[in-house]
Short mmCIF file of C-alpha atoms and ligand atoms in Angstrom, two decimals:
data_model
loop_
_atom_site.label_atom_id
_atom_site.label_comp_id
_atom_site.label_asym_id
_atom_site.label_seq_id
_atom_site.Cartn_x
_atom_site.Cartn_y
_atom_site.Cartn_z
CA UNK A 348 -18.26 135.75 115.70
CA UNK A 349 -15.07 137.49 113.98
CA UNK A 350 -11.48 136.05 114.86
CA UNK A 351 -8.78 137.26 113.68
CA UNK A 352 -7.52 135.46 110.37
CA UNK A 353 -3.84 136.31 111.23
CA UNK A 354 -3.49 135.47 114.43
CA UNK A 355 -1.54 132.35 113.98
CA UNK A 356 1.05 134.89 112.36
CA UNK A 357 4.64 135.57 113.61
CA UNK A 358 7.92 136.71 113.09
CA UNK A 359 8.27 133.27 111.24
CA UNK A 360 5.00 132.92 109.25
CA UNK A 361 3.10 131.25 108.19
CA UNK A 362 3.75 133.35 104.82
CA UNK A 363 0.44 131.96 102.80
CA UNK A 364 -2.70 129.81 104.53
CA UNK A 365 -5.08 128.40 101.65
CA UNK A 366 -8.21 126.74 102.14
CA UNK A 367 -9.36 124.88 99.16
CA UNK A 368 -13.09 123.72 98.88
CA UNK A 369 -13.97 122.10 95.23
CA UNK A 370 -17.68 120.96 95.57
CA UNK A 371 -17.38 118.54 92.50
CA UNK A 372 -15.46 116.77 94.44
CA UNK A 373 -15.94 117.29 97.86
CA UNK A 374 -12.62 118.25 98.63
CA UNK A 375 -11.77 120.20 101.93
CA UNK A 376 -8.47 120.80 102.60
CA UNK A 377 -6.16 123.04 104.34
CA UNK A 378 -2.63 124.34 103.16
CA UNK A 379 -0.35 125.95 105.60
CA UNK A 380 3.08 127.24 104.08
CA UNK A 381 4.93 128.51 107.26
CA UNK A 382 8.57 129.88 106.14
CA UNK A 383 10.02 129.24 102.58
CA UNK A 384 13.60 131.18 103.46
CA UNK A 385 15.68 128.16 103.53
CA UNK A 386 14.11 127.31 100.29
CA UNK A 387 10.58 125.52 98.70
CA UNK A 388 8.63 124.00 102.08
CA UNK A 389 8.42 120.25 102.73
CA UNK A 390 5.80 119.10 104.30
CA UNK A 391 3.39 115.87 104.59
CA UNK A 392 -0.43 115.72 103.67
CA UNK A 393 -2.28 114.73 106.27
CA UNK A 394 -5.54 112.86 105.51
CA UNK A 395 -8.03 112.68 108.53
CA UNK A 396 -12.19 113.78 109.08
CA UNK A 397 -11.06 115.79 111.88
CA UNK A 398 -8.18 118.00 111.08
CA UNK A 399 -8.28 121.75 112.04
CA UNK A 400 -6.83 124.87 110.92
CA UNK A 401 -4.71 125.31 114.21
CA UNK A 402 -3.26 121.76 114.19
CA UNK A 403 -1.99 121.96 110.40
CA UNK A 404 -0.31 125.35 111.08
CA UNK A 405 1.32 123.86 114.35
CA UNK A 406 2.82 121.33 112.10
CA UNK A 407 3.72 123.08 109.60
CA UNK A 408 6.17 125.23 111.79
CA UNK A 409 7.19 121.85 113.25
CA UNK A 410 8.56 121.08 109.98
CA UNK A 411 10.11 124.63 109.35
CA UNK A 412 12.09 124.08 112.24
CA UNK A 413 12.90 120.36 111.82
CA UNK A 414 14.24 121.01 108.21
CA UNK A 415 16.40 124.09 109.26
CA UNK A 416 17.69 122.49 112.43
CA UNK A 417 18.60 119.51 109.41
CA UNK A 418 20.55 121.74 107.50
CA UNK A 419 18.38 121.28 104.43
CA UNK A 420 17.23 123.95 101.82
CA UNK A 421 13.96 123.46 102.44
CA UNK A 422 11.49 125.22 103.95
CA UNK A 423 8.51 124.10 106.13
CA UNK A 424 4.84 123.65 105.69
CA UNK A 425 1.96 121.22 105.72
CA UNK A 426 -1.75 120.32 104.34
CA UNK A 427 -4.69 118.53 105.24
CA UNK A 428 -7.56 116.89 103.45
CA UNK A 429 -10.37 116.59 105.78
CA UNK A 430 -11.56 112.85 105.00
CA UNK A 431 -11.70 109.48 105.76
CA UNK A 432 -8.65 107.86 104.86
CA UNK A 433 -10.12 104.30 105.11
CA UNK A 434 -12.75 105.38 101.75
CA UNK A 435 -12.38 103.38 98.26
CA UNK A 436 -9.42 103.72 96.42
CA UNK A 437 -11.16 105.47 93.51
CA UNK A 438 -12.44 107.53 95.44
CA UNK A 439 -9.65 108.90 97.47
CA UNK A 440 -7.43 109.08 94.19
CA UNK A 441 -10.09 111.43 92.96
CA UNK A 442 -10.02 113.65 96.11
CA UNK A 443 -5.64 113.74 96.03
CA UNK A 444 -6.17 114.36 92.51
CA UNK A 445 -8.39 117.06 92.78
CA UNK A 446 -6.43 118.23 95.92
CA UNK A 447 -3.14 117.88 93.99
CA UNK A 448 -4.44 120.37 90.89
CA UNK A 449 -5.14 122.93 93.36
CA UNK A 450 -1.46 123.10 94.10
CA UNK A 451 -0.48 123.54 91.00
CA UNK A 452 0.34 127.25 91.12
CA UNK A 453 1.13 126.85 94.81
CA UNK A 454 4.88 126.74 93.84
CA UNK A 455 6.59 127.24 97.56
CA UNK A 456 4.91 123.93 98.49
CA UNK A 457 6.13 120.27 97.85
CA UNK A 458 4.02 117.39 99.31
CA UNK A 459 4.70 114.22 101.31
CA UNK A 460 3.40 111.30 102.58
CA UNK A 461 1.86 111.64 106.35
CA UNK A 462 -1.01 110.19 108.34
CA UNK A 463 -3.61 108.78 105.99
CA UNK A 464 -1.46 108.96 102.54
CA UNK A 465 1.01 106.95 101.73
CA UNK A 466 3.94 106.83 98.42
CA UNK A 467 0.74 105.78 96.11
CA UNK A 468 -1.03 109.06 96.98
CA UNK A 469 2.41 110.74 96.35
CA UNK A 470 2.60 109.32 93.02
CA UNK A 471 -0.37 110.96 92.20
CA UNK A 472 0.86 114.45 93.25
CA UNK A 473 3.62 113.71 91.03
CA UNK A 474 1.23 112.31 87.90
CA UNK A 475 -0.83 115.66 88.25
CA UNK A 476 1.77 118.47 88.50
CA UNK A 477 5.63 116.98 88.84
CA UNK A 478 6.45 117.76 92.38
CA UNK A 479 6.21 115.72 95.38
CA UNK A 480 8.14 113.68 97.73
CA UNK A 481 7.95 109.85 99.39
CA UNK A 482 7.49 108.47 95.66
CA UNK A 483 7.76 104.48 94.77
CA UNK A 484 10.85 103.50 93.94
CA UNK A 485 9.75 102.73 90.05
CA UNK A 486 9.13 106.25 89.72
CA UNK A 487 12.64 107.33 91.73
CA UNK A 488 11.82 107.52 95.41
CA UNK A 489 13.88 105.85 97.98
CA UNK A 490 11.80 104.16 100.01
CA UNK A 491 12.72 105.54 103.59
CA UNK A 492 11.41 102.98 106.16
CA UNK A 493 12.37 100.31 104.03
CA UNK A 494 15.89 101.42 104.29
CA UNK A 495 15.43 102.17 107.85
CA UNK A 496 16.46 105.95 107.13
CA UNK A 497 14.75 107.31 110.76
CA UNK A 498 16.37 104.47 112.52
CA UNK A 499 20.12 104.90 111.06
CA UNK A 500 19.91 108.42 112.30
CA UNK A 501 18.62 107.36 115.53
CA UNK A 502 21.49 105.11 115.87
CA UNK A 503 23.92 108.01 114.70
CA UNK A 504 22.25 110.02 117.23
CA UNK A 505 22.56 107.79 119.83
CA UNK A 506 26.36 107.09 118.67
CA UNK A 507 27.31 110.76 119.31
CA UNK A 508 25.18 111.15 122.93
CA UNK A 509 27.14 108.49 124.08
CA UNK A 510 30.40 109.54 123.19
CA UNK A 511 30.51 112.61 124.17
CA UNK A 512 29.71 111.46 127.60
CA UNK A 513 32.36 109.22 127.84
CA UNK A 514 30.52 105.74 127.37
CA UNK A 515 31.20 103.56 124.30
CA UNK A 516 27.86 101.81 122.67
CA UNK A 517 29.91 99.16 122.29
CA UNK A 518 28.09 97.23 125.41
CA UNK A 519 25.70 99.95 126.42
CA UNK A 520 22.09 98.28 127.34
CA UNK A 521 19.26 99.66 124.85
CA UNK A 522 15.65 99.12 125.17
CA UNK A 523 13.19 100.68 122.44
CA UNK A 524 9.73 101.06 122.66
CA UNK A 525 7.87 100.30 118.84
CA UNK A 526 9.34 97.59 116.48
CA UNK A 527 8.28 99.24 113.45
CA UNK A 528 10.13 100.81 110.88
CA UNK A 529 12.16 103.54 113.28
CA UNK A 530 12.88 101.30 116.28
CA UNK A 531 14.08 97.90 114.65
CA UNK A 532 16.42 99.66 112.26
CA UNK A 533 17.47 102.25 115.36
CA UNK A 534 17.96 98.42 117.59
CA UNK A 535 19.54 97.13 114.17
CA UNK A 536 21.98 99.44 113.91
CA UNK A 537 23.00 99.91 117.43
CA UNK A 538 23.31 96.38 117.74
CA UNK A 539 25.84 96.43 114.64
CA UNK A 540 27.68 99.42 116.26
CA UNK A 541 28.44 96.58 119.40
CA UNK A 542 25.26 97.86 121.56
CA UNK A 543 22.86 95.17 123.46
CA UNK A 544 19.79 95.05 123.29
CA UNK A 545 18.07 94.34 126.42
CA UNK A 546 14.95 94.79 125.71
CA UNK A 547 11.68 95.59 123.02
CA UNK A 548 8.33 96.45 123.01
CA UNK A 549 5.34 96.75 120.46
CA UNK A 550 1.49 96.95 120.81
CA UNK A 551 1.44 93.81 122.31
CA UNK A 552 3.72 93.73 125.15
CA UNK A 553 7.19 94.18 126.37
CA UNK A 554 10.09 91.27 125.58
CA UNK A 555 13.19 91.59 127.68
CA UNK A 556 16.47 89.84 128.65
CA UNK A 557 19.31 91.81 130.18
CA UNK A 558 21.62 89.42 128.60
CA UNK A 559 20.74 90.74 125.08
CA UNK A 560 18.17 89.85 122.34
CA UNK A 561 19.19 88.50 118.71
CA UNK A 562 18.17 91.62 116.96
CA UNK A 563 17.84 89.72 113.69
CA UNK A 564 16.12 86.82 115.12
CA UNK A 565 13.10 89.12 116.82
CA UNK A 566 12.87 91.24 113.44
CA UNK A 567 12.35 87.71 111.86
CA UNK A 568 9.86 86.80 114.41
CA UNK A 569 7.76 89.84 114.54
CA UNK A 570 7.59 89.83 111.06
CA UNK A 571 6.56 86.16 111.38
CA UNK A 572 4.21 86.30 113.57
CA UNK A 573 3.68 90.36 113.30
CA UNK A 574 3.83 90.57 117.78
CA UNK A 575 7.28 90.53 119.23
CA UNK A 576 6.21 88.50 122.35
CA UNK A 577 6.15 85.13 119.85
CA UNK A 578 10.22 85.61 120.64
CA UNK A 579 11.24 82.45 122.36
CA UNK A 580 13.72 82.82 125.69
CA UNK A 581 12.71 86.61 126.26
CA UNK A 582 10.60 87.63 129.60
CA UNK A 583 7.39 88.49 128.39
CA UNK A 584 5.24 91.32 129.74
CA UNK A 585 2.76 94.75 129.71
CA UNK A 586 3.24 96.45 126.74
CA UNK A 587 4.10 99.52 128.89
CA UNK A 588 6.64 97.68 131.23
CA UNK A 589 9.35 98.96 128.76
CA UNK A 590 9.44 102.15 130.07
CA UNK A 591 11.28 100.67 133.53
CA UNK A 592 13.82 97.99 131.95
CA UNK A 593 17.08 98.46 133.15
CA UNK A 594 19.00 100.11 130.82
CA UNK A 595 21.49 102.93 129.56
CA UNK A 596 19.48 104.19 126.24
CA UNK A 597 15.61 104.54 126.18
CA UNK A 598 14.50 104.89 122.61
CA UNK A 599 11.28 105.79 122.03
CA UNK A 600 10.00 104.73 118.34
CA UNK A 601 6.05 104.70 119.16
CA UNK A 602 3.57 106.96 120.10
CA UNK A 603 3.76 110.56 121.26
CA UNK A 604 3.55 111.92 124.78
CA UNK A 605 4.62 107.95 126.22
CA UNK A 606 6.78 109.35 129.01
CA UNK A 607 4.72 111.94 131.41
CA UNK A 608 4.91 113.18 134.92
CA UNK A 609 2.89 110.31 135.99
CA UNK A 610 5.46 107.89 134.78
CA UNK A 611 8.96 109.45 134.32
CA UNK A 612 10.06 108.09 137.44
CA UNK A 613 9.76 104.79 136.33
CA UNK A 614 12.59 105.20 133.75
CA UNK A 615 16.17 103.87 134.54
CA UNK A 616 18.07 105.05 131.67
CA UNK A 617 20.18 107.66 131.17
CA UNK A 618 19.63 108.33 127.64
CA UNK A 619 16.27 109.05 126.02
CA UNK A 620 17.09 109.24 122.12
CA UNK A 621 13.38 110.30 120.58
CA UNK A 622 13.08 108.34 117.04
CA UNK A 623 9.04 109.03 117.64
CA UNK A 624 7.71 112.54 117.50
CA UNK A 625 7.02 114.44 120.84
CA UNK A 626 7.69 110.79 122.76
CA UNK A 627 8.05 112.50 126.23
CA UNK A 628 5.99 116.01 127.92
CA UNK A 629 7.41 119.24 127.74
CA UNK A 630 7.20 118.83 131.73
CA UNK A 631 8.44 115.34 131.97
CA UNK A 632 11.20 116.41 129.55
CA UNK A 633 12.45 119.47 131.91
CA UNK A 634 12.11 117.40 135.09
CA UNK A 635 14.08 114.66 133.57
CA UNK A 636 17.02 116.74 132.75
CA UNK A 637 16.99 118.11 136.10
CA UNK A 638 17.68 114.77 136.74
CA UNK A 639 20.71 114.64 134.59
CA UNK A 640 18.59 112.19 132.36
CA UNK A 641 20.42 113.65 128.73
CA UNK A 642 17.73 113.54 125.89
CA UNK A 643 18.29 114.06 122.38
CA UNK A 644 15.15 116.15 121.07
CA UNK A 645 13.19 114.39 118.35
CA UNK A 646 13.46 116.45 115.17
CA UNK A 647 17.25 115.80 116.00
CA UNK A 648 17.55 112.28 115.97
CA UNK A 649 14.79 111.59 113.80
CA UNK A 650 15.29 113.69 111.25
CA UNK A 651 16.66 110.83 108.76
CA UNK A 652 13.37 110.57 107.17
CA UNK A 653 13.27 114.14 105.88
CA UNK A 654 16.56 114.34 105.17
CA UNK A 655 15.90 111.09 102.70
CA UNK A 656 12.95 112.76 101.16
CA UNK A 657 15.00 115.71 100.22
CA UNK A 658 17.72 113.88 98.88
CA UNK A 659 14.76 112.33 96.83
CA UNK A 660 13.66 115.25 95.69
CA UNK A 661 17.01 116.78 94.04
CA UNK A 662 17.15 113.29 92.23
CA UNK A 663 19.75 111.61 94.49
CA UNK A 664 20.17 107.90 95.09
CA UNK A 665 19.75 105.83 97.98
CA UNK A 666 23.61 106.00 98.84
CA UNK A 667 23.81 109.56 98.47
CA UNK A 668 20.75 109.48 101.30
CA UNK A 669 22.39 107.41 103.79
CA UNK A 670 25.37 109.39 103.65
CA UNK A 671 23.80 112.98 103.79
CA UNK A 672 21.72 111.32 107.00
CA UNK A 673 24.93 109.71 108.38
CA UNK A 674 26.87 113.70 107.85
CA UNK A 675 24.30 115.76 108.80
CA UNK A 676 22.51 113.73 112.03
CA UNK A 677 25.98 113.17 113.66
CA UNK A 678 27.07 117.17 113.17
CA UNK A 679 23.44 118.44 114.10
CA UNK A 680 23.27 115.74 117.25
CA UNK A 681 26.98 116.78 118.24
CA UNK A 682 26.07 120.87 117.53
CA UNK A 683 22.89 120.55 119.58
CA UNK A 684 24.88 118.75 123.16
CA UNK A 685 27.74 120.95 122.70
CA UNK A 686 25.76 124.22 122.74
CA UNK A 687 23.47 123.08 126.02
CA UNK A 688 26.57 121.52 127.80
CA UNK A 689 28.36 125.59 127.52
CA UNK A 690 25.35 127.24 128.04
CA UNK A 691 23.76 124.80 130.40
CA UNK A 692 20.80 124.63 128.65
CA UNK A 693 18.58 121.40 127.99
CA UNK A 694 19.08 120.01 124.55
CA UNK A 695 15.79 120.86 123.28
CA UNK A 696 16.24 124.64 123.87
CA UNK A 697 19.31 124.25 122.33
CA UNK A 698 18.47 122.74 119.00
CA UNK A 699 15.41 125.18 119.04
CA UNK A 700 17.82 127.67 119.28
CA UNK A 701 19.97 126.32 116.18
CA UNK A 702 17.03 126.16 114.20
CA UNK A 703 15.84 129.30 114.92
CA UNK A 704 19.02 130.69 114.16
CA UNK A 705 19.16 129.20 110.37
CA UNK A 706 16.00 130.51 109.80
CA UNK A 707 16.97 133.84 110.61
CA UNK A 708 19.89 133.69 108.78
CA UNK A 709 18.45 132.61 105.72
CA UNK A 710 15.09 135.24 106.03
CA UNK A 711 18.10 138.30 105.93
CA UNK A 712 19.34 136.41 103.02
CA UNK A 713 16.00 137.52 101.27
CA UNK A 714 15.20 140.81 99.74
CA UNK A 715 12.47 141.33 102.72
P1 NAD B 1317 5.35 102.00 112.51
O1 NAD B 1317 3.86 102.05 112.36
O2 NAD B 1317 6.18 101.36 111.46
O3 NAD B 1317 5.71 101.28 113.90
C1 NAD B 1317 5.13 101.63 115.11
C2 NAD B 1317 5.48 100.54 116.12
O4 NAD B 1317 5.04 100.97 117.41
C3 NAD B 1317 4.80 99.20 115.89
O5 NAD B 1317 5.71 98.17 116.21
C4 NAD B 1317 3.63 99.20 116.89
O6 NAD B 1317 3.27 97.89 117.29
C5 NAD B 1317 4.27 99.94 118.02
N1 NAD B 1317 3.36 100.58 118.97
C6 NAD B 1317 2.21 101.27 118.74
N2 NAD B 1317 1.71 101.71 119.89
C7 NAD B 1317 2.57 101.31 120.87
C8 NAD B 1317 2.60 101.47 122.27
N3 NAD B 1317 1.66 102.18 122.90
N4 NAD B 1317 3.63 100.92 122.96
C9 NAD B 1317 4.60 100.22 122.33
N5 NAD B 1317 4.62 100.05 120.99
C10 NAD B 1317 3.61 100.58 120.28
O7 NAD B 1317 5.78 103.53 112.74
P2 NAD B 1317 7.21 104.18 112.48
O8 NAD B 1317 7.29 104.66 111.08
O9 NAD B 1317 8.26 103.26 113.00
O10 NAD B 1317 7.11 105.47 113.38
C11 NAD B 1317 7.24 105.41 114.80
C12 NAD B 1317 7.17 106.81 115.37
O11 NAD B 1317 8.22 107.60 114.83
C13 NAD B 1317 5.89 107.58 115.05
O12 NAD B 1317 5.61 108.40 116.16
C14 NAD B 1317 6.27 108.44 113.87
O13 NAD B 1317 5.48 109.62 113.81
C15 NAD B 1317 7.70 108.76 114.20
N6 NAD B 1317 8.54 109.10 113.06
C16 NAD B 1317 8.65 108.25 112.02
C17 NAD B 1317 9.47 108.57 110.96
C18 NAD B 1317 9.66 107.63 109.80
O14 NAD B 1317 10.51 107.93 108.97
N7 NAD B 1317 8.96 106.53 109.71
C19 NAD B 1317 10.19 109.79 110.96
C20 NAD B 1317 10.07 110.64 112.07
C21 NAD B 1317 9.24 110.28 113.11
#
């Protein structure tokens, strides 16, 4: 059988797609760099036994397009090691070792943290050839989900939906699906802003009252008791029951594809702000704003984690972070509505359309 090696190619990229096999060590891995105009790519390392080709070049023009619609100077692209993340330590620090000398000369290309590494395997990048992001803090990273830096912008986000709508969040109803490091900082800082929280949901089951939860009190319980339905004077039920709460902001902070044709009717909000990736169909998405449901697209509102990593990366601290998330989610969230509401477009076609546009932009800026 012959297929065409170029036929994931575009007017975009991907510019280079490596495969690296090193039988020593038994290292399989994929690189896809997608578009380096804006500047070097960022993009996580994915460790799983069943990644493919397609899927890491589908993600790596995900991140081309979430770090241009950012504003960042980064470029996008991704890698996978095809392994079991679950293997010995010394082992898998052998295989990202091995994995991270193959990118040596692989300038274009700076690694993160994704599904199956974490800012240990990161390190390691960084030991073996100086360039990586997601680092521990003891070797200058700013630890993004311990400083909640998805979930500010997802608050930010949310902030600027709301108010250009007319509604204050000072006493809009919130519900988010996931308590993990996105949705309890997104529910922690909405709550600060003067929002309620009505309800909360994590693999467990769904915790509600429409009179508002103690945000601090049910981060101090699930970490606890690690389940959010230990929470004393809450209605407890299905872990999918948070999708029909009453309420004026849905955030989804889970799992992808959560809100489908099958289920969208169920939803009562009028906001969707996505702090998970892909939370909601592309056909659920459309119907929905047919519905005049507004939703503000995920590599909008949660692009506070990349934009952390590449503060990180130009040596900034964990001020400058929060700031640059703070300027650049509220312009890119305000950008994004504006541009659908004149020219009546849905808000992801609009902030695909922004992206695009940067990309462009900076691709002219290069000699070809
Ligand atoms: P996390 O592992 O810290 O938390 C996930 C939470 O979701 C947990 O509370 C878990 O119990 C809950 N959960 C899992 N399945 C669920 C279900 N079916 N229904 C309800 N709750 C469920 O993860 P995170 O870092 O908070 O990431 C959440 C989502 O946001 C993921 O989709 C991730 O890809 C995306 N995301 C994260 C970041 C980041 O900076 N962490 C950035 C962009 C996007």
């Amino acid at each position: 059988m012959t297929t065409n090696p170029f036929s994931l190619c575009d007017e975009f990229g991907p510019i280079k797609t490596v495969h690296i096999h090193d039988p020593s060590t038994g290292l399989k891995a994929i690189v896809v760099i997608d578009n380096v105009a804006c500047g070097p790519a960022i993009g996580g390392t994915r460790m799983a036994p069943d990644t493919t080709l397609a899927e890491c070049a589908r993600l790596a023009r995900a991140m081309t397009l979430k770090n241009a619609a950012a504003g960042l100077p980064h470029g996008g692209a991704k890698s996978v090691i095809q392994a079991d993340p679950s293997m010995p330590i010394a082992d898998k620090e052998q295989l990202i070792r091995a994995f991270a000398i193959a990118l040596r000369d692989l300038t274009e290309y700076i690694p993160g943290p994704d599904m199956g590494t974490n800012e240990t395997c990161m390190a390691w990048v960084q030991d073996e050839i100086g360039r990586s992001v997601g680092l521990p803090r003891v070797i200058g990273g700013i630890p993004l989900d311990d400083i909640g830096a998805t979930g500010i912008g997802v608050a930010m986000a949310t902030e600027v939906a709301l108010e250009l709508n007319g509604m204050p969040v000072k006493g809009s109803r919130i519900a988010v699906q996931g308590f993990g490091a996105v949705g309890r900082h997104a529910a922690l800082q909405l709550c600060r802003r003067g929002a309620r929280l009505v309800a909360a949901s994590d693999s467990t089951g769904t915790v509600v009252n429409p009179d508002g939860i103690d945000v601090n009190a049910l981060i101090a319980t699930k970490n606890q008791h690690g389940e959010l339905i230990a929470h004393p004077g809450v209605q407890v039920s299905g872990r999918d029951d948070i999708v029909g709460v009453d309420c004026d902001v849905w955030v989804p902070a889970a799992r992808p594809d959560v809100i489908t044709e099958a289920n969208m009717d169920q939803l009562k909000a009028r906001f969707i702000v996505q702090g998970a990736n892909i939370p909601v169909t592309e056909a659920a998405e459309r119907k929905l704003h047919e519905r005049g449901v507004l939703s503000v697209p995920d590599f909008i509102a949660n692009a506070g984690g990349v934009i952390c990593a590449a503060v990180e990366y130009h040596g900034g601290s964990q001020a400058a972070a929060l700031a640059a998330i703070e300027e650049k989610v509220t312009a890119n969230t305000r950008e994004v509505l504006e541009q659908a509401r004149a020219k009546q477009q849905d808000p992801r076609s609009a902030a695909m359309a922004m992206a695009t546009k940067r990309v462009r932009q900076a691709m002219k800026l290069r000699r070809w």
